[in-house]
């Protein structure tokens, strides 16, 4: 059997063996340069992505200081696997989640292990593969509605356009035509204010600062109250069993998203009706509220940023763009993509996977140990903070040679086979792996393929694009010029 040769000249087997050795003999280190009282706060605040990426040279698990408190950065893929594999020991908790839960609630993404398993069983039903055709139909309609407004020669604020699109898709998948357009617009306005506020509240050490009546704090409080009202009003419209009842936040008709849709369950009906197979229990209203909040916060910005980054990258990678266009033209022959086309859009998927490696929307994950453990040869007491950065892991040269090079073909099956499972971890791993991974990738593929079939987005100048790490990693303001393109005649 021939061996797949990597870009470094080493065989796939050799690279895997090296990785396995690294897993078996992980090394722990300590980051130099901690200042008294401040620890590593300054490089972390100034250039968190560079700081976290640079930690790998100190070991597979590296101790840093957040002020006076220690934290450990997971730099090795093997160590990350170990953490993801044991969600009970490496749980969501500690001071960061204590700050986040009063804002976003105790939904799937923030709940501790003891609540998580039950919640996951209930929510999983809404993310089964057999739900995807319904969601994909919603995605197709919304993509079409947005693209119909595009005109050649216009300069597009790509981030804003995609945020609007993914908000509409997520809301329609959740509430299927039961939310008025102005409620969607309200969500669109509130969500970025809340994610920004959650971020500053988790990084700023002094809680009292958030209670000051500053304009930013007042904006945050107003946005949160408005978001909660919209969610509550919509849930109230569903009655006690699934399926929107009377008095919805906006019955189907003019001015609602997805007016006139027929039957079929939306995500919300599934959440309300979901019965725990083990206990037969259902979610309370409060729990449903927290899950809706979680899905909005987890599903809208992530996918919008993934696609925004993709357009940015394609704008500077003419060869990649040409191959993408060729594939889309050949597979789609000028028609909009459907779910059945996605397996054939192999290069398109590899492009997105490579973007996820270089610009993972969730660039920073956090865990706390619930008992004393030994990790990478280091003993950590219960209550230790762990930091996992999919951004830094995606740029580990031991796993991804020449990591700054944008190379979708690293994900060709033969080459990807030599990578550690879940390499880069853009969707996390184990029991807490992203529940919306299939939903998000389907959405991103459909947006990318639909746009690529009809449009080319060119950089339109303005401020240079820089990764902006907040709760998610965005390209910041991204202005691009819309050029229409003709699909090339497909091969016979
Ligand atoms: C391409 C887009 C997406 C990316 C890159 C992404 C990434 C992630 C990551 C890394 C995690 C793990 C967080 C951790 O371990 O702390 C996660 C969890 C989660 N994601 Fe996503 N996500 C995406 C799309 C979505 C979508 C579309 C939804 C919902 C509609 C969603 C809902 C969630 C939820 C609820 C969790 C918590 C899962 C749990 O703890 O059991 N995500 N996501």
Short mmCIF file of C-alpha atoms and ligand atoms in Angstrom, two decimals:
data_model
loop_
_atom_site.label_atom_id
_atom_site.label_comp_id
_atom_site.label_asym_id
_atom_site.label_seq_id
_atom_site.Cartn_x
_atom_site.Cartn_y
_atom_site.Cartn_z
CA UNK A 1 0.00 0.00 0.00
CA UNK A 2 1.33 3.43 -0.88
CA UNK A 3 1.90 5.85 1.92
CA UNK A 4 0.44 9.33 1.79
CA UNK A 5 3.33 11.80 1.83
CA UNK A 6 2.77 15.04 3.72
CA UNK A 7 4.10 18.45 2.71
CA UNK A 8 7.01 18.01 5.09
CA UNK A 9 8.14 14.91 3.23
CA UNK A 10 7.25 12.65 6.15
CA UNK A 11 4.79 9.85 5.58
CA UNK A 12 1.29 9.98 7.03
CA UNK A 13 2.15 7.02 9.25
CA UNK A 14 5.28 8.75 10.57
CA UNK A 15 3.31 11.88 11.36
CA UNK A 16 0.65 9.87 13.13
CA UNK A 17 3.30 8.01 15.09
CA UNK A 18 4.87 11.29 16.13
CA UNK A 19 1.50 12.56 17.24
CA UNK A 20 0.83 9.35 19.17
CA UNK A 21 4.19 9.71 20.94
CA UNK A 22 3.21 13.24 21.85
CA UNK A 23 -0.04 11.90 23.29
CA UNK A 24 1.70 9.19 25.27
CA UNK A 25 4.42 11.44 26.65
CA UNK A 26 2.88 14.82 27.04
CA UNK A 27 4.94 17.52 28.62
CA UNK A 28 3.76 20.27 30.90
CA UNK A 29 5.40 23.68 30.93
CA UNK A 30 5.09 27.16 32.35
CA UNK A 31 4.80 30.35 30.34
CA UNK A 32 7.57 32.83 31.08
CA UNK A 33 7.04 36.55 31.66
CA UNK A 34 4.29 36.60 34.29
CA UNK A 35 4.20 39.97 36.07
CA UNK A 36 3.45 40.28 39.78
CA UNK A 37 -0.34 40.72 40.29
CA UNK A 38 -1.02 41.04 36.55
CA UNK A 39 0.36 37.67 35.48
CA UNK A 40 -0.04 37.40 31.69
CA UNK A 41 -2.98 39.81 31.57
CA UNK A 42 -1.22 42.29 29.28
CA UNK A 43 -0.30 39.96 26.34
CA UNK A 44 -3.63 38.21 26.78
CA UNK A 45 -5.55 41.46 26.50
CA UNK A 46 -3.38 42.94 23.72
CA UNK A 47 -2.92 39.97 21.41
CA UNK A 48 -4.73 36.93 22.79
CA UNK A 49 -4.52 34.88 19.56
CA UNK A 50 -0.77 35.33 19.22
CA UNK A 51 -0.20 34.76 22.91
CA UNK A 52 -2.20 31.52 22.99
CA UNK A 53 -0.63 30.25 19.74
CA UNK A 54 2.86 30.91 21.11
CA UNK A 55 2.20 28.74 24.18
CA UNK A 56 2.70 25.46 22.24
CA UNK A 57 6.45 25.99 22.31
CA UNK A 58 6.39 25.62 26.12
CA UNK A 59 4.63 22.25 26.18
CA UNK A 60 1.41 20.34 25.66
CA UNK A 61 -0.12 21.87 28.76
CA UNK A 62 1.18 25.28 29.79
CA UNK A 63 0.56 27.14 33.00
CA UNK A 64 -0.21 30.83 32.67
CA UNK A 65 -1.37 33.43 35.19
CA UNK A 66 -4.66 35.28 34.95
CA UNK A 67 -3.78 38.00 37.42
CA UNK A 68 -2.74 36.06 40.49
CA UNK A 69 -4.74 32.95 39.52
CA UNK A 70 -3.16 30.08 37.58
CA UNK A 71 -4.79 28.64 34.46
CA UNK A 72 -3.57 25.96 32.06
CA UNK A 73 -3.54 26.30 28.29
CA UNK A 74 -4.10 23.03 26.44
CA UNK A 75 -1.63 23.09 23.53
CA UNK A 76 -1.49 19.43 22.46
CA UNK A 77 -4.20 17.68 20.46
CA UNK A 78 -3.82 14.57 22.62
CA UNK A 79 -4.35 16.56 25.80
CA UNK A 80 -7.37 18.29 24.24
CA UNK A 81 -8.82 14.86 23.43
CA UNK A 82 -8.38 13.79 27.01
CA UNK A 83 -10.21 16.87 28.24
CA UNK A 84 -13.09 16.59 25.76
CA UNK A 85 -13.46 12.86 26.43
CA UNK A 86 -14.25 13.35 30.10
CA UNK A 87 -16.90 16.06 30.28
CA UNK A 88 -17.69 15.21 33.87
CA UNK A 89 -14.18 15.88 35.15
CA UNK A 90 -13.52 18.81 32.80
CA UNK A 91 -16.80 20.60 33.27
CA UNK A 92 -18.25 24.01 32.51
CA UNK A 93 -18.03 25.98 35.70
CA UNK A 94 -15.97 28.34 37.79
CA UNK A 95 -15.92 32.14 37.88
CA UNK A 96 -16.43 32.61 34.13
CA UNK A 97 -19.62 30.56 33.96
CA UNK A 98 -20.80 32.14 37.24
CA UNK A 99 -20.75 35.43 35.34
CA UNK A 100 -22.30 34.11 32.15
CA UNK A 101 -25.23 32.08 33.53
CA UNK A 102 -27.21 35.01 34.97
CA UNK A 103 -27.13 36.52 31.48
CA UNK A 104 -27.64 33.61 29.10
CA UNK A 105 -29.27 31.18 31.54
CA UNK A 106 -28.53 27.53 32.19
CA UNK A 107 -28.92 26.29 28.61
CA UNK A 108 -27.07 23.47 26.89
CA UNK A 109 -23.85 25.41 26.27
CA UNK A 110 -23.43 26.70 29.82
CA UNK A 111 -25.03 24.02 32.03
CA UNK A 112 -22.84 21.90 34.28
CA UNK A 113 -22.52 18.15 33.79
CA UNK A 114 -25.35 17.28 36.21
CA UNK A 115 -27.90 19.19 34.06
CA UNK A 116 -26.21 18.76 30.72
CA UNK A 117 -26.86 15.10 29.96
CA UNK A 118 -30.63 15.44 30.31
CA UNK A 119 -30.70 18.67 28.31
CA UNK A 120 -28.59 17.15 25.56
CA UNK A 121 -30.91 14.12 25.25
CA UNK A 122 -33.90 16.46 24.87
CA UNK A 123 -32.29 18.83 22.37
CA UNK A 124 -30.63 16.13 20.31
CA UNK A 125 -33.99 15.18 18.82
CA UNK A 126 -34.18 18.53 17.05
CA UNK A 127 -30.77 18.01 15.42
CA UNK A 128 -31.21 14.49 14.02
CA UNK A 129 -30.24 14.05 10.35
CA UNK A 130 -33.89 13.49 9.39
CA UNK A 131 -34.64 17.09 10.45
CA UNK A 132 -32.17 18.52 7.95
CA UNK A 133 -34.38 18.53 4.81
CA UNK A 134 -36.86 20.84 6.58
CA UNK A 135 -34.09 23.14 7.83
CA UNK A 136 -32.35 23.12 4.43
CA UNK A 137 -35.58 24.22 2.74
CA UNK A 138 -35.79 27.20 5.14
CA UNK A 139 -32.14 28.01 4.48
CA UNK A 140 -32.63 27.94 0.71
CA UNK A 141 -35.61 30.31 0.87
CA UNK A 142 -33.84 32.80 3.10
CA UNK A 143 -30.63 32.74 1.05
CA UNK A 144 -32.66 33.37 -2.07
CA UNK A 145 -34.55 36.26 -0.42
CA UNK A 146 -31.28 37.95 0.58
CA UNK A 147 -29.49 37.38 -2.73
CA UNK A 148 -32.42 38.79 -4.69
CA UNK A 149 -31.58 42.18 -3.19
CA UNK A 150 -27.93 42.08 -4.35
CA UNK A 151 -26.95 44.28 -7.30
CA UNK A 152 -23.71 44.25 -9.33
CA UNK A 153 -21.34 47.07 -8.42
CA UNK A 154 -22.74 47.43 -4.90
CA UNK A 155 -20.40 47.43 -1.93
CA UNK A 156 -21.62 45.01 0.67
CA UNK A 157 -21.05 45.07 4.41
CA UNK A 158 -20.45 41.32 4.41
CA UNK A 159 -20.59 40.82 8.18
CA UNK A 160 -23.92 42.63 8.53
CA UNK A 161 -25.47 40.85 5.52
CA UNK A 162 -24.51 37.42 6.85
CA UNK A 163 -25.57 38.22 10.40
CA UNK A 164 -28.99 39.14 9.08
CA UNK A 165 -29.17 35.98 7.00
CA UNK A 166 -28.15 33.58 9.76
CA UNK A 167 -30.48 35.31 12.24
CA UNK A 168 -33.41 34.83 9.85
CA UNK A 169 -32.47 31.21 9.18
CA UNK A 170 -32.05 30.31 12.85
CA UNK A 171 -35.25 32.08 13.87
CA UNK A 172 -37.26 30.47 11.08
CA UNK A 173 -35.85 27.02 11.81
CA UNK A 174 -36.80 27.53 15.44
CA UNK A 175 -40.18 29.18 15.08
CA UNK A 176 -41.28 28.35 11.53
CA UNK A 177 -43.09 31.41 10.31
CA UNK A 178 -44.35 32.44 13.73
CA UNK A 179 -42.22 35.48 14.34
CA UNK A 180 -42.96 38.89 12.89
CA UNK A 181 -40.29 40.46 10.74
CA UNK A 182 -39.88 43.31 13.22
CA UNK A 183 -39.24 40.76 16.00
CA UNK A 184 -36.51 39.21 13.83
CA UNK A 185 -35.06 42.68 13.27
CA UNK A 186 -35.17 43.23 17.03
CA UNK A 187 -33.23 40.00 17.58
CA UNK A 188 -30.77 41.06 14.90
CA UNK A 189 -30.18 44.34 16.75
CA UNK A 190 -29.99 42.80 20.24
CA UNK A 191 -27.77 39.77 19.64
CA UNK A 192 -24.49 41.56 18.83
CA UNK A 193 -24.95 43.92 21.80
CA UNK A 194 -25.43 40.92 24.07
CA UNK A 195 -22.51 38.87 22.77
CA UNK A 196 -20.23 41.91 23.07
CA UNK A 197 -21.51 42.54 26.61
CA UNK A 198 -21.08 38.91 27.64
CA UNK A 199 -17.50 39.07 26.42
CA UNK A 200 -16.57 42.25 28.30
CA UNK A 201 -18.30 40.95 31.42
CA UNK A 202 -16.26 37.77 31.35
CA UNK A 203 -12.89 39.44 30.79
CA UNK A 204 -13.20 42.50 33.02
CA UNK A 205 -12.25 41.50 36.54
CA UNK A 206 -14.37 44.09 38.40
CA UNK A 207 -18.08 43.18 38.37
CA UNK A 208 -19.15 46.51 39.82
CA UNK A 209 -18.12 48.20 36.55
CA UNK A 210 -21.07 46.53 34.82
CA UNK A 211 -23.55 48.02 37.23
CA UNK A 212 -22.48 51.61 36.51
CA UNK A 213 -25.06 53.52 34.45
CA UNK A 214 -22.71 53.95 31.46
CA UNK A 215 -24.23 54.12 27.94
CA UNK A 216 -22.72 50.71 27.09
CA UNK A 217 -24.17 49.08 30.21
CA UNK A 218 -27.58 50.65 29.62
CA UNK A 219 -27.53 49.45 25.99
CA UNK A 220 -26.67 45.96 27.16
CA UNK A 221 -29.45 45.87 29.80
CA UNK A 222 -32.01 47.15 27.29
CA UNK A 223 -30.95 44.65 24.61
CA UNK A 224 -31.12 41.75 27.08
CA UNK A 225 -34.57 42.77 28.32
CA UNK A 226 -35.84 43.13 24.75
CA UNK A 227 -34.40 39.79 23.66
CA UNK A 228 -36.00 38.05 26.65
CA UNK A 229 -39.36 39.68 25.89
CA UNK A 230 -39.29 38.51 22.26
CA UNK A 231 -38.41 34.95 23.32
CA UNK A 232 -41.08 34.88 26.05
CA UNK A 233 -43.76 36.24 23.71
CA UNK A 234 -42.92 33.65 21.13
CA UNK A 235 -42.86 30.74 23.59
CA UNK A 236 -46.22 31.90 24.98
CA UNK A 237 -47.67 31.49 21.49
CA UNK A 238 -46.96 27.77 21.53
CA UNK A 239 -49.28 26.76 24.36
CA UNK A 240 -48.32 23.77 26.44
CA UNK A 241 -47.90 21.22 23.69
CA UNK A 242 -45.88 21.78 20.58
CA UNK A 243 -47.20 23.59 17.55
CA UNK A 244 -47.96 27.28 17.63
CA UNK A 245 -51.32 27.99 19.21
CA UNK A 246 -53.43 31.11 19.25
CA UNK A 247 -51.89 34.43 20.10
CA UNK A 248 -48.45 33.77 18.66
CA UNK A 249 -45.92 36.54 18.48
CA UNK A 250 -47.06 36.97 14.92
CA UNK A 251 -49.29 34.50 13.16
CA UNK A 252 -48.29 33.51 9.66
CA UNK A 253 -49.19 36.06 7.07
CA UNK A 254 -47.87 39.30 5.75
CA UNK A 255 -44.78 40.49 7.56
CA UNK A 256 -43.82 37.18 9.10
CA UNK A 257 -40.84 35.07 8.25
CA UNK A 258 -41.90 32.05 6.24
CA UNK A 259 -45.52 33.07 5.86
CA UNK A 260 -47.88 30.42 4.63
CA UNK A 261 -45.78 27.40 5.55
CA UNK A 262 -47.59 24.14 5.91
CA UNK A 263 -47.36 21.65 8.75
CA UNK A 264 -44.23 20.04 10.11
CA UNK A 265 -42.51 20.60 13.39
CA UNK A 266 -40.18 23.46 14.04
CA UNK A 267 -37.33 23.28 16.50
CA UNK A 268 -39.44 25.01 19.15
CA UNK A 269 -42.28 22.47 18.97
CA UNK A 270 -39.69 19.72 19.27
CA UNK A 271 -38.16 21.40 22.33
CA UNK A 272 -41.51 21.85 24.04
CA UNK A 273 -42.73 18.34 23.20
CA UNK A 274 -39.41 16.55 23.71
CA UNK A 275 -39.69 13.77 26.26
CA UNK A 276 -36.65 12.42 28.02
CA UNK A 277 -36.41 8.75 27.00
CA UNK A 278 -35.05 7.85 30.43
CA UNK A 279 -37.30 9.87 32.72
CA UNK A 280 -40.27 10.80 30.50
CA UNK A 281 -39.82 14.39 31.77
CA UNK A 282 -40.13 17.52 29.63
CA UNK A 283 -38.51 20.93 29.77
CA UNK A 284 -40.03 23.70 31.86
CA UNK A 285 -40.84 27.06 30.21
CA UNK A 286 -37.78 28.53 31.83
CA UNK A 287 -35.61 25.78 30.41
CA UNK A 288 -37.09 26.24 26.94
CA UNK A 289 -36.36 29.98 27.23
CA UNK A 290 -32.74 29.28 28.16
CA UNK A 291 -32.34 26.84 25.27
CA UNK A 292 -33.72 29.33 22.75
CA UNK A 293 -31.32 31.96 24.06
CA UNK A 294 -28.46 29.43 23.82
CA UNK A 295 -29.30 28.40 20.27
CA UNK A 296 -29.54 32.02 19.14
CA UNK A 297 -26.23 32.91 20.76
CA UNK A 298 -24.55 29.69 19.61
CA UNK A 299 -25.96 29.43 16.11
CA UNK A 300 -26.19 32.90 14.58
CA UNK A 301 -22.81 34.57 14.98
CA UNK A 302 -20.72 31.39 14.53
CA UNK A 303 -22.05 30.54 11.08
CA UNK A 304 -22.12 34.19 9.97
CA UNK A 305 -18.44 34.54 10.89
CA UNK A 306 -17.46 31.27 9.23
CA UNK A 307 -18.95 32.42 5.92
CA UNK A 308 -17.64 35.98 6.27
CA UNK A 309 -14.11 34.65 6.77
CA UNK A 310 -14.58 32.40 3.75
CA UNK A 311 -15.44 35.33 1.48
CA UNK A 312 -12.49 37.25 2.85
CA UNK A 313 -10.09 34.36 2.17
CA UNK A 314 -11.48 33.73 -1.33
CA UNK A 315 -10.95 37.42 -2.12
CA UNK A 316 -7.19 36.87 -1.74
CA UNK A 317 -6.86 33.30 -3.07
CA UNK A 318 -7.62 33.40 -6.79
CA UNK A 319 -6.63 29.75 -7.35
CA UNK A 320 -8.88 28.46 -4.58
CA UNK A 321 -11.72 30.64 -5.79
CA UNK A 322 -11.36 29.34 -9.37
CA UNK A 323 -11.52 25.70 -8.21
CA UNK A 324 -14.53 26.46 -6.05
CA UNK A 325 -16.34 28.12 -8.96
CA UNK A 326 -15.49 25.21 -11.26
CA UNK A 327 -16.92 22.68 -8.80
CA UNK A 328 -20.07 24.67 -8.13
CA UNK A 329 -20.66 25.16 -11.88
CA UNK A 330 -20.17 21.50 -12.62
CA UNK A 331 -22.34 20.19 -9.76
CA UNK A 332 -25.13 22.73 -9.89
CA UNK A 333 -25.27 23.59 -13.59
CA UNK A 334 -26.60 27.02 -12.68
CA UNK A 335 -29.41 25.97 -10.32
CA UNK A 336 -29.51 26.70 -6.57
CA UNK A 337 -28.01 23.96 -4.38
CA UNK A 338 -30.15 21.56 -2.36
CA UNK A 339 -29.31 19.15 0.42
CA UNK A 340 -28.75 16.32 -2.10
CA UNK A 341 -25.98 18.32 -3.82
CA UNK A 342 -23.86 18.78 -0.72
CA UNK A 343 -22.00 15.45 -0.77
CA UNK A 344 -20.81 16.32 -4.28
CA UNK A 345 -19.51 19.74 -3.27
CA UNK A 346 -16.35 18.20 -1.88
CA UNK A 347 -13.94 21.04 -2.58
CA UNK A 348 -16.45 23.58 -1.26
CA UNK A 349 -16.59 21.64 2.01
CA UNK A 350 -12.80 21.44 2.18
CA UNK A 351 -12.61 25.22 1.77
CA UNK A 352 -14.95 25.68 4.72
CA UNK A 353 -13.07 23.12 6.79
CA UNK A 354 -9.81 24.97 6.13
CA UNK A 355 -11.44 28.27 7.10
CA UNK A 356 -12.63 26.61 10.32
CA UNK A 357 -9.04 25.58 11.02
CA UNK A 358 -7.58 29.03 10.48
CA UNK A 359 -10.47 31.09 11.84
CA UNK A 360 -12.58 28.95 14.19
CA UNK A 361 -15.57 31.04 15.29
CA UNK A 362 -15.23 29.82 18.90
CA UNK A 363 -11.55 30.58 19.34
CA UNK A 364 -11.49 30.06 23.11
CA UNK A 365 -13.12 27.36 25.24
CA UNK A 366 -13.01 27.02 28.96
CA UNK A 367 -13.24 24.16 31.47
CA UNK A 368 -12.84 23.64 35.19
CA UNK A 369 -11.68 20.44 36.86
CA UNK A 370 -14.24 18.93 39.24
CA UNK A 371 -11.68 16.69 40.97
CA UNK A 372 -7.95 16.37 41.29
CA UNK A 373 -6.50 15.05 38.04
CA UNK A 374 -3.23 14.27 36.37
CA UNK A 375 -3.05 15.83 32.93
CA UNK A 376 0.03 15.89 30.70
CA UNK A 377 1.97 14.61 33.68
CA UNK A 378 0.94 17.52 35.88
CA UNK A 379 -1.23 17.20 38.96
CA UNK A 380 -4.06 19.71 38.95
CA UNK A 381 -6.25 20.26 42.00
CA UNK A 382 -10.06 20.34 41.75
CA UNK A 383 -11.18 23.79 40.59
CA UNK A 384 -8.28 24.30 38.12
CA UNK A 385 -9.07 26.40 35.06
CA UNK A 386 -8.27 25.03 31.61
CA UNK A 387 -8.18 27.09 28.44
CA UNK A 388 -8.51 25.38 25.04
CA UNK A 389 -8.06 27.48 21.93
CA UNK A 390 -9.24 25.91 18.65
CA UNK A 391 -7.45 28.84 16.97
CA UNK A 392 -4.08 27.90 18.50
CA UNK A 393 -4.63 24.16 18.02
CA UNK A 394 -5.49 24.77 14.35
CA UNK A 395 -2.12 26.46 13.91
CA UNK A 396 0.00 23.82 15.64
CA UNK A 397 2.77 23.07 13.09
CA UNK A 398 3.22 19.58 14.52
CA UNK A 399 -0.25 18.71 13.26
CA UNK A 400 -0.70 21.21 10.40
CA UNK A 401 2.59 21.78 8.54
CA UNK A 402 2.91 25.32 7.21
CA UNK A 403 -0.12 26.35 9.24
CA UNK A 404 -0.44 29.87 7.82
CA UNK A 405 -0.87 28.51 4.31
CA UNK A 406 -4.50 28.25 3.23
CA UNK A 407 -4.64 24.76 1.77
CA UNK A 408 -8.08 23.12 1.49
CA UNK A 409 -6.43 19.95 0.16
CA UNK A 410 -5.07 19.14 3.62
CA UNK A 411 -8.58 17.81 4.10
CA UNK A 412 -8.45 15.39 1.15
CA UNK A 413 -9.39 12.04 2.74
CA UNK A 414 -5.94 10.50 2.20
CA UNK A 415 -4.13 13.44 3.80
CA UNK A 416 -6.69 14.03 6.54
CA UNK A 417 -6.39 10.37 7.58
CA UNK A 418 -3.04 11.16 9.15
CA UNK A 419 -4.47 13.93 11.31
CA UNK A 420 -5.59 13.33 14.88
CA UNK A 421 -9.36 12.82 15.20
CA UNK A 422 -11.20 16.13 15.48
CA UNK A 423 -8.02 17.97 14.48
CA UNK A 424 -8.20 21.63 15.39
CA UNK A 425 -11.48 21.06 17.26
CA UNK A 426 -13.49 23.86 15.61
CA UNK A 427 -16.65 22.17 16.93
CA UNK A 428 -15.17 21.12 20.26
CA UNK A 429 -15.38 17.43 21.14
CA UNK A 430 -16.87 14.65 23.23
CA UNK A 431 -20.18 15.04 25.02
CA UNK A 432 -20.04 18.84 24.60
CA UNK A 433 -19.30 18.82 20.90
CA UNK A 434 -21.37 21.37 19.01
CA UNK A 435 -24.93 20.09 18.68
CA UNK A 436 -25.48 22.35 15.66
CA UNK A 437 -22.42 21.21 13.66
CA UNK A 438 -24.48 19.60 10.90
CA UNK A 439 -26.93 22.50 10.86
CA UNK A 440 -24.12 25.09 10.73
CA UNK A 441 -22.12 23.29 8.04
CA UNK A 442 -25.22 22.75 5.89
CA UNK A 443 -26.08 26.41 6.23
CA UNK A 444 -22.55 27.54 5.39
CA UNK A 445 -22.32 25.17 2.39
CA UNK A 446 -25.65 26.32 1.00
CA UNK A 447 -24.77 30.01 1.39
CA UNK A 448 -21.31 29.58 -0.10
CA UNK A 449 -22.43 27.46 -3.06
CA UNK A 450 -25.42 29.69 -3.85
CA UNK A 451 -23.29 32.83 -3.77
CA UNK A 452 -20.38 31.27 -5.68
CA UNK A 453 -22.73 30.16 -8.46
CA UNK A 454 -23.84 33.71 -9.18
CA UNK A 455 -21.47 36.17 -7.54
CA UNK A 456 -17.83 36.99 -6.98
CA UNK A 457 -16.98 39.11 -3.94
CA UNK A 458 -13.97 41.39 -4.35
CA UNK A 459 -12.16 43.23 -1.55
CA UNK A 460 -13.37 46.85 -1.60
CA UNK A 461 -10.67 48.44 0.54
CA UNK A 462 -11.28 50.16 3.83
CA UNK A 463 -9.55 49.23 7.05
CA UNK A 464 -7.35 46.11 6.89
CA UNK A 465 -9.08 42.93 7.99
CA UNK A 466 -7.86 41.70 11.35
CA UNK A 467 -9.16 38.78 13.42
CA UNK A 468 -11.29 40.36 16.13
CA UNK A 469 -11.57 38.00 19.08
CA UNK A 470 -14.72 38.55 21.11
CA UNK A 471 -17.03 35.64 22.07
CA UNK A 472 -16.54 34.58 18.45
CA UNK A 473 -13.74 35.42 16.06
CA UNK A 474 -14.90 37.85 13.42
CA UNK A 475 -13.05 39.55 10.55
CA UNK A 476 -14.35 42.92 11.78
CA UNK A 477 -15.81 45.32 9.19
CA UNK A 478 -15.59 43.61 5.80
CA UNK A 479 -16.53 45.64 2.73
CA UNK A 480 -16.67 43.73 -0.53
CA UNK A 481 -17.70 44.63 -4.06
CA UNK A 482 -20.40 42.50 -5.70
CA UNK A 483 -19.57 41.27 -9.19
CA UNK A 484 -21.99 39.10 -11.09
CA UNK A 485 -20.56 35.94 -12.66
CA UNK A 486 -21.87 33.55 -15.27
CA UNK A 487 -21.71 29.87 -14.49
CA UNK A 488 -19.44 28.15 -17.02
CA UNK A 489 -21.13 25.64 -19.30
CA UNK A 490 -20.92 22.33 -17.51
CA UNK A 491 -19.03 19.45 -19.06
CA UNK A 492 -21.19 17.00 -20.98
C1 LIG B 1 -20.14 26.67 11.88
C2 LIG B 1 -20.71 27.07 12.92
C3 LIG B 1 -20.46 26.63 14.34
C4 LIG B 1 -19.29 26.45 15.02
C5 LIG B 1 -17.88 26.62 14.51
C6 LIG B 1 -19.63 26.03 16.36
C7 LIG B 1 -18.72 25.73 17.35
C8 LIG B 1 -19.06 25.20 18.58
C9 LIG B 1 -18.11 24.77 19.58
C10 LIG B 1 -16.60 24.85 19.47
C11 LIG B 1 -18.81 24.27 20.62
C12 LIG B 1 -18.23 23.66 21.90
C13 LIG B 1 -18.13 24.67 23.01
C14 LIG B 1 -17.38 24.11 24.21
O1 LIG B 1 -16.90 23.00 24.20
O2 LIG B 1 -17.26 24.86 25.19
C15 LIG B 1 -20.21 24.44 20.32
C16 LIG B 1 -21.23 24.08 21.16
C17 LIG B 1 -22.55 24.34 20.89
N1 LIG B 1 -23.08 24.82 19.72
FE1 LIG B 1 -22.06 25.28 18.04
N2 LIG B 1 -20.99 25.98 16.45
C18 LIG B 1 -21.54 26.31 15.24
C19 LIG B 1 -22.87 26.34 14.90
C20 LIG B 1 -23.90 26.11 15.76
C21 LIG B 1 -25.30 26.17 15.42
C22 LIG B 1 -25.83 26.50 14.03
C23 LIG B 1 -26.01 25.91 16.56
C24 LIG B 1 -27.48 25.86 16.79
C25 LIG B 1 -28.41 26.12 15.91
C26 LIG B 1 -25.04 25.67 17.62
C27 LIG B 1 -25.35 25.38 18.92
C28 LIG B 1 -24.43 24.95 19.87
C29 LIG B 1 -24.82 24.50 21.20
C30 LIG B 1 -26.21 24.50 21.78
C31 LIG B 1 -23.62 24.11 21.84
C32 LIG B 1 -23.47 23.52 23.24
C33 LIG B 1 -23.38 22.00 23.11
C34 LIG B 1 -23.22 21.27 24.44
O3 LIG B 1 -22.57 21.78 25.36
O4 LIG B 1 -23.75 20.15 24.53
N3 LIG B 1 -23.78 25.79 17.10
N4 LIG B 1 -20.33 24.99 19.07
#
